[in-house]
Short mmCIF file of C-alpha atoms in Angstrom, two decimals:
data_model
loop_
_atom_site.label_atom_id
_atom_site.label_comp_id
_atom_site.label_asym_id
_atom_site.label_seq_id
_atom_site.Cartn_x
_atom_site.Cartn_y
_atom_site.Cartn_z
CA UNK A 758 72.49 14.30 45.22
CA UNK A 759 72.27 16.48 42.16
CA UNK A 760 74.60 19.45 42.42
CA UNK A 761 72.78 22.76 41.77
CA UNK A 762 74.19 25.91 40.18
CA UNK A 763 76.55 28.00 42.26
CA UNK A 764 77.97 25.11 44.23
CA UNK A 765 81.12 24.81 42.16
CA UNK A 766 82.73 27.90 40.66
CA UNK A 767 82.59 28.68 36.93
CA UNK A 768 86.12 27.53 35.84
CA UNK A 769 85.78 24.08 37.42
CA UNK A 770 82.22 23.77 36.07
CA UNK A 771 83.51 24.44 32.56
CA UNK A 772 86.45 22.04 33.01
CA UNK A 773 84.22 19.21 34.25
CA UNK A 774 81.85 20.01 31.40
CA UNK A 775 84.71 19.34 28.97
CA UNK A 776 85.58 16.09 30.81
CA UNK A 777 81.94 14.99 30.75
CA UNK A 778 81.55 15.81 27.06
CA UNK A 779 84.72 13.87 26.23
CA UNK A 780 83.56 10.93 28.32
CA UNK A 781 80.15 10.87 26.66
CA UNK A 782 81.76 11.12 23.22
CA UNK A 783 83.98 8.12 23.96
CA UNK A 784 80.96 6.26 25.33
CA UNK A 785 79.01 7.02 22.15
CA UNK A 786 81.70 5.40 20.02
CA UNK A 787 82.07 2.47 22.41
CA UNK A 788 78.35 1.93 22.53
CA UNK A 789 78.12 1.93 18.75
CA UNK A 790 80.61 -0.95 18.84
CA UNK A 791 78.52 -2.75 21.47
CA UNK A 792 75.12 -2.28 19.88
CA UNK A 793 75.62 -0.69 16.41
CA UNK A 794 72.29 0.65 15.14
CA UNK A 795 70.43 -0.77 18.11
CA UNK A 796 72.09 1.87 20.34
CA UNK A 797 69.36 4.48 20.26
CA UNK A 798 66.26 2.39 21.04
CA UNK A 799 67.98 0.08 23.54
CA UNK A 800 69.90 2.75 25.42
CA UNK A 801 66.75 4.88 25.40
CA UNK A 802 64.63 2.14 26.91
CA UNK A 803 67.31 1.32 29.50
CA UNK A 804 67.50 5.03 30.36
CA UNK A 805 63.73 5.00 30.85
CA UNK A 806 64.20 1.94 33.07
CA UNK A 807 66.90 3.67 35.16
CA UNK A 808 64.61 6.68 35.48
CA UNK A 809 61.69 4.51 36.60
CA UNK A 810 63.84 2.39 38.92
CA UNK A 811 64.96 5.56 40.68
CA UNK A 812 61.33 6.12 41.61
CA UNK A 813 61.06 2.67 43.20
CA UNK A 814 61.33 3.28 46.93
CA UNK A 815 62.98 0.73 49.16
CA UNK A 816 61.75 1.09 52.75
CA UNK A 817 64.56 1.04 55.29
CA UNK A 818 62.93 1.37 58.69
CA UNK A 819 60.63 3.70 60.58
CA UNK A 820 59.25 5.42 57.53
CA UNK A 821 62.56 6.22 55.88
CA UNK A 822 63.32 4.84 52.46
CA UNK A 823 66.08 4.90 49.91
CA UNK A 824 66.15 4.56 46.19
CA UNK A 825 68.43 3.16 43.57
CA UNK A 826 70.96 5.42 41.85
CA UNK A 827 71.41 2.92 39.07
CA UNK A 828 74.93 3.65 37.77
CA UNK A 829 76.40 0.32 38.81
CA UNK A 830 73.25 -1.57 37.84
CA UNK A 831 73.16 -0.07 34.35
CA UNK A 832 76.87 -0.77 33.82
CA UNK A 833 76.56 -4.42 34.83
CA UNK A 834 73.36 -5.04 32.88
CA UNK A 835 74.06 -3.25 29.58
CA UNK A 836 77.80 -2.70 29.56
CA UNK A 837 79.97 0.27 30.52
CA UNK A 838 79.57 2.38 27.38
CA UNK A 839 75.83 2.10 27.11
CA UNK A 840 75.62 2.47 30.90
CA UNK A 841 77.43 5.82 30.77
CA UNK A 842 75.10 7.00 28.00
CA UNK A 843 71.96 5.94 29.88
CA UNK A 844 72.92 7.58 33.17
CA UNK A 845 74.14 10.75 31.41
CA UNK A 846 70.89 11.08 29.47
CA UNK A 847 68.88 10.56 32.66
CA UNK A 848 70.91 13.29 34.39
CA UNK A 849 70.54 15.63 31.40
CA UNK A 850 66.79 15.15 31.25
CA UNK A 851 66.43 15.59 34.98
CA UNK A 852 68.33 18.88 34.75
CA UNK A 853 66.45 20.20 31.71
CA UNK A 854 62.93 18.97 32.50
CA UNK A 855 62.75 18.85 36.26
CA UNK A 856 65.40 21.43 37.18
CA UNK A 857 66.99 18.73 39.32
CA UNK A 858 70.66 19.61 39.21
CA UNK A 859 71.93 22.86 37.76
CA UNK A 860 72.61 23.40 34.06
CA UNK A 861 76.13 24.67 34.71
CA UNK A 862 76.68 21.83 37.19
CA UNK A 863 75.78 19.24 34.55
CA UNK A 864 79.46 18.57 33.90
CA UNK A 865 80.09 17.84 37.57
CA UNK A 866 76.99 15.69 37.84
CA UNK A 867 77.75 13.64 34.73
CA UNK A 868 81.41 13.24 35.64
CA UNK A 869 80.87 11.96 39.17
CA UNK A 870 77.55 10.13 38.81
CA UNK A 871 77.87 8.68 35.32
CA UNK A 872 81.59 8.42 34.50
CA UNK A 873 83.15 7.67 37.90
CA UNK A 874 80.32 5.40 39.09
CA UNK A 875 80.22 3.33 35.91
CA UNK A 876 83.98 3.05 35.47
CA UNK A 877 84.60 2.06 39.10
CA UNK A 878 81.64 -0.30 39.29
CA UNK A 879 82.29 -2.04 35.99
CA UNK A 880 86.05 -2.33 36.49
CA UNK A 881 85.61 -3.87 39.92
CA UNK A 882 82.79 -6.11 38.73
CA UNK A 883 84.82 -7.56 35.86
CA UNK A 884 87.84 -8.05 38.10
CA UNK A 885 85.77 -9.99 40.63
CA UNK A 886 83.87 -12.04 38.05
CA UNK A 887 87.19 -13.07 36.50
CA UNK A 888 88.74 -14.11 39.82
CA UNK A 889 85.74 -15.68 41.58
CA UNK A 890 84.46 -19.13 40.62
CA UNK A 891 82.17 -19.11 37.60
CA UNK A 892 78.83 -19.35 39.37
CA UNK A 893 75.68 -17.27 39.62
CA UNK A 894 76.39 -16.54 43.27
CA UNK A 895 79.69 -14.89 42.43
CA UNK A 896 77.98 -12.64 39.86
CA UNK A 897 75.65 -11.48 42.63
CA UNK A 898 78.54 -11.02 45.06
CA UNK A 899 80.58 -9.12 42.48
CA UNK A 900 77.69 -6.75 41.78
CA UNK A 901 77.29 -6.17 45.52
CA UNK A 902 80.92 -5.12 45.94
CA UNK A 903 80.95 -3.10 42.70
CA UNK A 904 77.87 -1.09 43.69
CA UNK A 905 79.10 -0.69 47.27
CA UNK A 906 82.39 0.85 46.19
CA UNK A 907 80.98 2.92 43.32
CA UNK A 908 78.84 5.17 45.55
CA UNK A 909 81.59 6.41 47.92
CA UNK A 910 83.93 6.65 44.91
CA UNK A 911 81.47 9.01 43.27
CA UNK A 912 81.19 10.98 46.52
CA UNK A 913 84.97 11.18 46.70
CA UNK A 914 85.14 12.48 43.13
CA UNK A 915 82.60 15.12 44.05
CA UNK A 916 84.66 16.08 47.11
CA UNK A 917 87.65 16.44 44.80
CA UNK A 918 85.75 18.85 42.54
CA UNK A 919 84.62 20.71 45.61
CA UNK A 920 88.20 21.03 46.83
CA UNK A 921 89.17 22.45 43.42
CA UNK A 922 86.26 24.73 42.79
CA UNK A 923 84.15 24.84 45.91
CA UNK A 924 82.67 28.20 46.74
CA UNK A 925 83.25 27.89 50.49
CA UNK A 926 86.36 27.31 52.55
CA UNK A 927 85.57 24.19 54.56
CA UNK A 928 88.10 21.76 56.06
CA UNK A 929 88.45 19.29 53.16
CA UNK A 930 89.55 16.40 55.36
CA UNK A 931 86.36 16.61 57.41
CA UNK A 932 84.19 16.93 54.32
CA UNK A 933 85.84 13.98 52.61
CA UNK A 934 85.45 11.88 55.77
CA UNK A 935 81.80 12.81 56.21
CA UNK A 936 80.98 12.34 52.52
CA UNK A 937 82.62 8.92 52.36
CA UNK A 938 81.07 7.87 55.68
CA UNK A 939 77.55 8.80 54.65
CA UNK A 940 77.98 7.35 51.18
CA UNK A 941 79.28 4.02 52.46
CA UNK A 942 75.90 3.71 54.21
CA UNK A 943 74.04 4.74 51.05
CA UNK A 944 76.32 2.40 49.12
CA UNK A 945 75.30 -0.53 51.32
CA UNK A 946 71.67 0.00 50.33
CA UNK A 947 72.60 0.51 46.69
CA UNK A 948 74.75 -2.63 46.82
CA UNK A 949 71.98 -4.78 48.29
CA UNK A 950 69.42 -3.58 45.75
CA UNK A 951 71.82 -3.87 42.82
CA UNK A 952 72.93 -7.37 43.81
CA UNK A 953 69.35 -8.57 44.30
CA UNK A 954 68.26 -7.07 40.98
CA UNK A 955 71.21 -8.50 39.05
CA UNK A 956 70.54 -11.82 40.77
CA UNK A 957 66.91 -11.71 39.63
CA UNK A 958 67.91 -10.97 36.01
CA UNK A 959 70.68 -13.60 35.98
CA UNK A 960 68.16 -16.18 37.16
CA UNK A 961 65.73 -15.44 34.31
CA UNK A 962 67.72 -14.06 31.37
CA UNK A 963 71.45 -14.59 32.03
CA UNK A 964 72.16 -13.58 28.43
CA UNK A 965 70.94 -10.03 29.19
CA UNK A 966 73.56 -9.42 31.89
CA UNK A 967 76.31 -7.83 29.81
CA UNK A 968 78.97 -8.07 32.50
CA UNK A 969 78.51 -11.83 32.85
CA UNK A 970 77.93 -12.80 29.24
CA UNK A 971 80.95 -15.09 29.16
CA UNK A 972 79.52 -17.10 32.04
CA UNK A 973 76.52 -18.21 30.03
CA UNK A 974 77.00 -21.79 28.93
CA UNK A 975 76.78 -21.95 25.14
CA UNK A 976 73.79 -23.83 23.78
CA UNK A 977 74.80 -27.35 22.90
CA UNK A 978 73.40 -29.65 20.32
CA UNK A 979 72.40 -32.96 21.83
CA UNK A 980 71.48 -35.89 19.74
CA UNK A 981 69.14 -38.38 21.34
CA UNK A 982 70.43 -41.91 21.32
CA UNK A 983 69.26 -43.92 18.32
CA UNK A 984 66.07 -45.90 18.82
CA UNK A 985 64.65 -43.33 21.24
CA UNK A 986 61.97 -42.61 18.71
CA UNK A 987 61.66 -38.86 19.11
CA UNK A 988 63.35 -37.91 15.84
CA UNK A 989 62.16 -40.79 13.79
CA UNK A 990 58.55 -39.78 14.28
CA UNK A 991 58.95 -36.82 11.99
CA UNK A 992 60.57 -38.82 9.28
CA UNK B 1029 50.07 6.93 23.41
CA UNK B 1030 47.42 9.58 23.95
CA UNK B 1031 48.17 10.96 27.36
CA UNK B 1032 51.27 11.90 29.25
CA UNK B 1033 53.25 13.35 26.39
CA UNK B 1034 53.29 16.84 27.73
CA UNK B 1035 55.52 16.56 30.77
CA UNK B 1036 54.51 17.70 34.18
CA UNK B 1037 56.31 21.01 34.00
CA UNK B 1038 55.06 22.27 30.66
CA UNK B 1039 52.34 24.90 30.68
CA UNK B 1040 50.35 25.32 27.51
CA UNK B 1041 50.51 28.86 26.22
CA UNK B 1042 51.16 31.18 23.32
CA UNK B 1043 53.11 33.92 25.02
CA UNK B 1044 56.12 35.53 23.30
CA UNK B 1045 58.36 33.27 25.38
CA UNK B 1046 56.50 30.14 24.30
CA UNK B 1047 56.83 31.13 20.65
CA UNK B 1048 60.61 31.57 20.65
CA UNK B 1049 62.52 28.75 18.90
CA UNK B 1050 63.66 26.17 21.45
CA UNK B 1051 67.38 26.33 20.72
CA UNK B 1052 67.41 30.08 21.33
CA UNK B 1053 65.69 29.51 24.67
CA UNK B 1054 68.06 26.75 25.75
CA UNK B 1055 71.12 28.80 24.82
CA UNK B 1056 69.71 31.87 26.57
CA UNK B 1057 68.92 29.91 29.74
CA UNK B 1058 72.36 28.34 29.81
CA UNK B 1059 74.13 31.67 29.28
CA UNK B 1060 71.96 33.30 31.92
CA UNK B 1061 72.83 30.64 34.51
CA UNK B 1062 76.51 30.92 33.59
CA UNK B 1063 76.37 34.68 34.18
CA UNK B 1064 74.59 34.16 37.51
CA UNK B 1065 77.25 31.70 38.63
CA UNK B 1066 80.03 34.17 37.78
CA UNK B 1067 78.41 37.06 39.64
CA UNK B 1068 80.41 37.96 42.79
CA UNK B 1069 78.54 36.90 45.91
CA UNK B 1070 79.07 40.23 47.64
CA UNK B 1071 76.93 42.01 45.02
CA UNK B 1072 73.51 41.78 46.62
CA UNK B 1073 72.02 44.29 44.22
CA UNK B 1074 73.16 42.23 41.24
CA UNK B 1075 71.25 39.19 42.49
CA UNK B 1076 68.16 41.32 43.02
CA UNK B 1077 68.65 42.46 39.42
CA UNK B 1078 68.88 38.84 38.19
CA UNK B 1079 65.72 37.97 40.10
CA UNK B 1080 63.88 40.93 38.58
CA UNK B 1081 64.99 39.81 35.10
CA UNK B 1082 63.66 36.30 35.70
CA UNK B 1083 60.47 37.75 37.14
CA UNK B 1084 59.99 39.78 33.97
CA UNK B 1085 60.40 36.65 31.85
CA UNK B 1086 57.89 34.82 34.06
CA UNK B 1087 55.37 37.63 33.62
CA UNK B 1088 55.94 37.65 29.85
CA UNK B 1089 55.49 33.86 29.76
CA UNK B 1090 52.41 34.10 32.00
CA UNK B 1091 53.82 31.56 34.45
CA UNK B 1092 52.11 32.17 37.81
CA UNK B 1093 54.33 32.83 40.81
CA UNK B 1094 52.78 29.99 42.83
CA UNK B 1095 53.69 27.44 40.14
CA UNK B 1096 57.26 28.73 40.00
CA UNK B 1097 57.67 28.72 43.78
CA UNK B 1098 56.31 25.18 44.12
CA UNK B 1099 58.81 23.99 41.53
CA UNK B 1100 61.68 25.54 43.47
CA UNK B 1101 61.17 22.91 46.20
CA UNK B 1102 63.35 20.52 44.16
CA UNK B 1103 66.45 22.12 45.65
CA UNK B 1104 65.47 21.46 49.27
CA UNK B 1105 68.14 18.75 49.86
CA UNK B 1106 70.89 21.20 49.01
CA UNK B 1107 69.38 23.88 51.20
CA UNK B 1108 70.08 21.48 54.07
CA UNK B 1109 73.72 21.35 53.03
CA UNK B 1110 73.89 25.12 52.75
CA UNK B 1111 72.45 25.55 56.24
CA UNK B 1112 75.22 23.33 57.64
CA UNK B 1113 78.03 25.33 56.03
CA UNK B 1114 78.26 28.19 58.58
CA UNK B 1115 78.82 25.58 61.28
CA UNK B 1116 81.62 23.62 59.62
CA UNK B 1117 83.55 26.22 57.64
CA UNK B 1118 86.80 27.61 58.97
CA UNK B 1119 88.00 31.16 59.38
CA UNK B 1120 86.76 34.15 61.23
CA UNK B 1121 83.81 33.45 63.54
CA UNK B 1122 80.94 35.73 64.52
CA UNK B 1123 78.25 35.38 67.15
CA UNK B 1124 74.69 35.24 65.86
CA UNK B 1125 71.95 34.59 68.43
CA UNK B 1126 74.47 32.92 70.70
CA UNK B 1127 75.79 30.58 67.98
CA UNK B 1128 79.35 30.81 66.77
CA UNK B 1129 79.17 30.90 62.97
CA UNK B 1130 81.90 31.11 60.39
CA UNK B 1131 81.82 34.23 58.25
CA UNK B 1132 83.04 32.43 55.15
CA UNK B 1133 80.50 29.68 55.81
CA UNK B 1134 77.69 32.24 55.90
CA UNK B 1135 78.94 33.68 52.61
CA UNK B 1136 79.10 30.19 51.15
CA UNK B 1137 75.58 29.35 52.26
CA UNK B 1138 74.25 32.60 50.81
CA UNK B 1139 76.18 31.97 47.59
CA UNK B 1140 74.73 28.46 47.12
CA UNK B 1141 71.21 29.48 48.09
CA UNK B 1142 70.95 32.48 45.82
CA UNK B 1143 72.72 31.01 42.77
CA UNK B 1144 71.02 27.64 43.14
CA UNK B 1145 67.59 29.23 43.43
CA UNK B 1146 68.14 31.48 40.40
CA UNK B 1147 69.42 28.49 38.42
CA UNK B 1148 66.43 26.33 39.31
CA UNK B 1149 64.03 29.18 38.54
CA UNK B 1150 65.63 29.68 35.11
CA UNK B 1151 65.42 25.95 34.31
CA UNK B 1152 61.81 25.81 35.49
CA UNK B 1153 60.92 28.73 33.22
CA UNK B 1154 62.59 27.00 30.28
CA UNK B 1155 60.81 23.70 30.91
CA UNK B 1156 57.43 25.31 31.56
CA UNK B 1157 57.45 27.24 28.29
CA UNK B 1158 58.97 24.60 25.98
CA UNK B 1159 57.39 21.34 24.93
CA UNK B 1160 59.40 18.16 25.46
CA UNK B 1161 59.79 17.40 21.77
CA UNK B 1162 60.82 20.96 21.08
CA UNK B 1163 63.45 20.80 23.82
CA UNK B 1164 64.98 17.78 22.15
CA UNK B 1165 64.86 19.45 18.74
CA UNK B 1166 66.50 22.47 20.29
CA UNK B 1167 69.30 20.37 21.77
CA UNK B 1168 69.82 18.79 18.37
CA UNK B 1169 70.08 22.18 16.69
CA UNK B 1170 72.64 23.17 19.31
CA UNK B 1171 74.81 20.36 17.92
CA UNK B 1172 74.21 17.75 20.59
CA UNK B 1173 75.23 14.42 18.99
CA UNK B 1174 72.21 12.95 17.16
CA UNK B 1175 72.56 9.57 18.88
CA UNK B 1176 72.31 11.25 22.25
CA UNK B 1177 69.23 13.15 21.10
CA UNK B 1178 67.70 9.88 19.90
CA UNK B 1179 68.45 8.15 23.21
CA UNK B 1180 66.89 11.05 25.07
CA UNK B 1181 63.82 11.04 22.83
CA UNK B 1182 63.33 7.29 23.31
CA UNK B 1183 63.69 7.75 27.03
CA UNK B 1184 61.08 10.51 27.07
CA UNK B 1185 58.75 8.58 24.78
CA UNK B 1186 58.85 5.41 26.87
CA UNK B 1187 59.23 6.96 30.31
CA UNK B 1188 55.48 6.83 30.90
CA UNK B 1189 55.19 3.32 29.44
CA UNK B 1190 57.92 1.98 31.72
CA UNK B 1191 56.63 3.77 34.81
CA UNK B 1192 53.16 2.49 33.90
CA UNK B 1193 54.50 -1.06 33.94
CA UNK B 1194 56.10 -0.40 37.28
CA UNK B 1195 52.80 0.90 38.62
CA UNK B 1196 50.96 -2.19 37.38
CA UNK B 1197 53.53 -4.43 39.07
CA UNK B 1198 53.02 -2.53 42.28
CA UNK B 1199 49.26 -2.97 42.05
CA UNK B 1200 49.79 -6.68 41.35
CA UNK B 1201 52.01 -6.99 44.42
CA UNK B 1202 49.62 -5.10 46.63
CA UNK B 1203 46.57 -7.01 45.47
CA UNK B 1204 48.35 -10.14 46.69
CA UNK B 1205 48.73 -8.68 50.14
CA UNK B 1206 52.31 -7.41 49.79
CA UNK B 1207 53.27 -4.57 52.06
CA UNK B 1208 56.61 -2.76 52.13
CA UNK B 1209 57.75 -2.41 55.68
CA UNK B 1210 61.50 -2.81 55.79
CA UNK B 1211 64.62 -4.46 54.46
CA UNK B 1212 63.01 -7.91 54.45
CA UNK B 1213 60.84 -6.88 51.52
CA UNK B 1214 63.80 -5.77 49.40
CA UNK B 1215 64.21 -9.06 47.64
CA UNK B 1216 60.65 -8.86 46.26
CA UNK B 1217 61.13 -5.26 45.16
CA UNK B 1218 64.44 -6.11 43.52
CA UNK B 1219 62.77 -8.94 41.61
CA UNK B 1220 60.27 -6.39 40.34
CA UNK B 1221 63.14 -4.15 39.26
CA UNK B 1222 64.75 -7.11 37.49
CA UNK B 1223 61.50 -7.96 35.72
CA UNK B 1224 61.11 -4.30 34.78
CA UNK B 1225 64.60 -4.30 33.26
CA UNK B 1226 63.91 -7.42 31.22
CA UNK B 1227 60.63 -5.99 29.96
CA UNK B 1228 62.23 -2.66 29.08
CA UNK B 1229 65.14 -4.30 27.28
CA UNK B 1230 62.87 -6.62 25.32
CA UNK B 1231 60.64 -3.70 24.42
CA UNK B 1232 63.77 -1.93 23.18
CA UNK B 1233 64.55 -4.91 20.95
CA UNK B 1234 61.02 -4.91 19.54
CA UNK B 1235 61.13 -1.15 18.96
CA UNK B 1236 64.41 -1.54 17.11
CA UNK B 1237 63.00 -4.30 14.88
CA UNK B 1238 59.92 -2.20 14.17
CA UNK B 1239 62.16 0.71 13.21
CA UNK B 1240 64.37 -1.42 11.00
CA UNK B 1241 61.31 -2.74 9.20
CA UNK B 1242 60.37 0.87 8.48
CA UNK B 1243 63.75 1.65 6.97
CA UNK B 1244 65.77 2.87 9.96
CA UNK B 1245 69.49 2.84 9.27
CA UNK B 1246 70.93 4.60 12.28
CA UNK B 1247 69.76 8.16 11.75
CA UNK B 1248 66.40 9.80 12.15
CA UNK B 1249 65.03 11.90 9.29
CA UNK B 1250 64.97 15.61 10.04
CA UNK B 1251 61.43 16.74 9.36
CA UNK B 1252 61.41 20.37 10.36
CA UNK B 1253 64.71 22.14 9.89
CA UNK B 1254 63.42 25.44 11.16
CA UNK B 1255 65.99 28.13 11.68
CA UNK B 1256 65.75 31.05 14.04
CA UNK B 1257 65.75 34.53 12.61
CA UNK B 1258 68.18 37.13 13.85
CA UNK B 1259 65.34 38.94 15.60
CA UNK B 1260 64.39 35.80 17.52
CA UNK B 1261 67.98 35.27 18.64
CA UNK B 1262 68.14 38.90 19.70
CA UNK B 1263 64.95 38.54 21.74
CA UNK B 1264 66.14 35.34 23.42
CA UNK B 1265 69.56 36.76 24.17
CA UNK B 1266 68.09 39.87 25.75
CA UNK B 1267 67.90 37.97 29.04
CA UNK B 1268 71.55 36.85 29.31
CA UNK B 1269 72.74 40.17 27.89
CA UNK B 1270 70.83 42.09 30.54
CA UNK B 1271 72.11 39.69 33.18
CA UNK B 1272 75.66 40.24 31.96
CA UNK B 1273 75.13 43.97 32.40
CA UNK B 1274 73.92 43.40 35.94
CA UNK B 1275 76.86 41.07 36.62
CA UNK B 1276 79.40 43.61 35.35
CA UNK B 1277 77.82 46.24 37.57
CA UNK B 1278 78.29 43.81 40.45
CA UNK B 1279 81.99 43.48 39.67
CA UNK B 1280 82.60 47.18 39.08
CA UNK B 1281 80.45 48.67 41.85
CA UNK B 1282 81.21 46.74 45.01
#
C-alpha cells in the first residue's frame, strides 16, 4: 500500500520526511561500514532484485494472488543498513517513475515500509537466531517470524501517522484493529515467502545471508593422512 | 543494453516542458504537490484551478489526455479506501440514497480523491517528460546524497536485466510443465526468488570488480555539470507559483 498525496496532512508529511531522511542518512553511513565502496553496485542490484521480486506473483486461491513486499527479506539477506537503502530507493523510484505513492507522502512511505519494517524484522530475526539452536531450520523459522511481525508493525506505524496527521476523523481503535487484522493475513503470506526464499538461499550460498553469517562454519584445513598418496603425486 | 532504457512512462518529445532542466522540473513538481496538499478541502474552485494548471502543462508538453488518464489508474487501491471512509468515520450523519453516511467521512474521501489524483497526475507529467537518466541527474543536483543516486542508477540500469532473468526462469519453469495454482507451488516460486537473489548479488559483485578495474574509487565522475539559468527556473516555478496563488485564494475566499 503506497500512500498517495493528500492522505496525511502537510505538517506530518514534512515531519516524517525529516525522519525518513535521517534514517536514510544513518543507513548510508552504516552501509558504507558494511560494504565500503561496494555499496553502490551491490545495493543497486539488490534494489533491482527487490523491485523484480515484487512483480513475482504468488497465487493464493481462486485467482487471487499476493506478492512480496521485500523489506524483511532484504534486511535478512543483505543486512539492515543496506536493506533500508534498497527498499527506500525502490520506494523513491516507484514514486518518481511510476507515480506509485505520492511525492509528499514519500516520508511516510519510507518511514513505515523501509525503516519500521527493516528494523523490526532484523531485530527480531537476530534475537531468534541467537536464541534458537544453530541450524538451518532455525534460520528459516526466524525469518518466518521476523517477516510475519514486520508487516503488521509497518501497518501499525502507518496507523500512528494517520492518527497524528490523518485528514479524516475515523475511530482510531477500529482502524488500528482492522489494519493489524488485515496485515497479519498479508504478513502470513509474506512470512511464508520470505522463509522459503531465505531457506533456498541458505541451502545454496549460506555466506550470502547476512543475518546468519556467524552460523556458517569456517572453512577448515584438513590434511590427508600420510601415505594416502593424494598430495605426494604433485611432488 | 540496447532496449528498455527509456522507461515505460517517458514520452519522447521536444516540447518546452521536455527541454527544461530536470532539477527545475522535479523541484517544481514537488512544490506543486505540496501546495495542493495544503489547499483547504472546502475550496472546490481552487482544485479546479489546480487541475486547469496541470492541464495547461499537459498541453504544453503534448501529453495526450488518454495517456494521462490511463496512468492515473495506479491509485485505484486507495480509491477503495476512500470509498469506505464515509461509512466508518464518526460525527454528523446524513442520508444519501437511503444510506447513512458520515459528513466528515465524505469530506475525507473527497480530500483524498482530489489531492491524490492531482498528485499522481503531476508525477505522471514529470515522468513522461523527463528521461530516466535526467531524473537521476536532477535528483543529484538537488543535493540527494551521491551514493543514493548511484544506488538508484544501478537499480534503473539493471532493472530490465534482473526482470529479464526472472522472465527466463518463468519460461524455464513453464516449459517443464509447471503451473501456478495455489499455495502448494510457493516453494518452487520461492526457490526461483532465491536463485534470482543469488544471481543479482553475484552480478553486483562482478559489476563492482569491473568498475574497480576501471578506476572506481567510490564516486562517479560528473560529466555534465549543467546549471539552470534564471529564466529556466522562472519558467519551471511558474506552475507552483500559480498554484500557490490558487491555494491562497482558496484560503481567503471560502
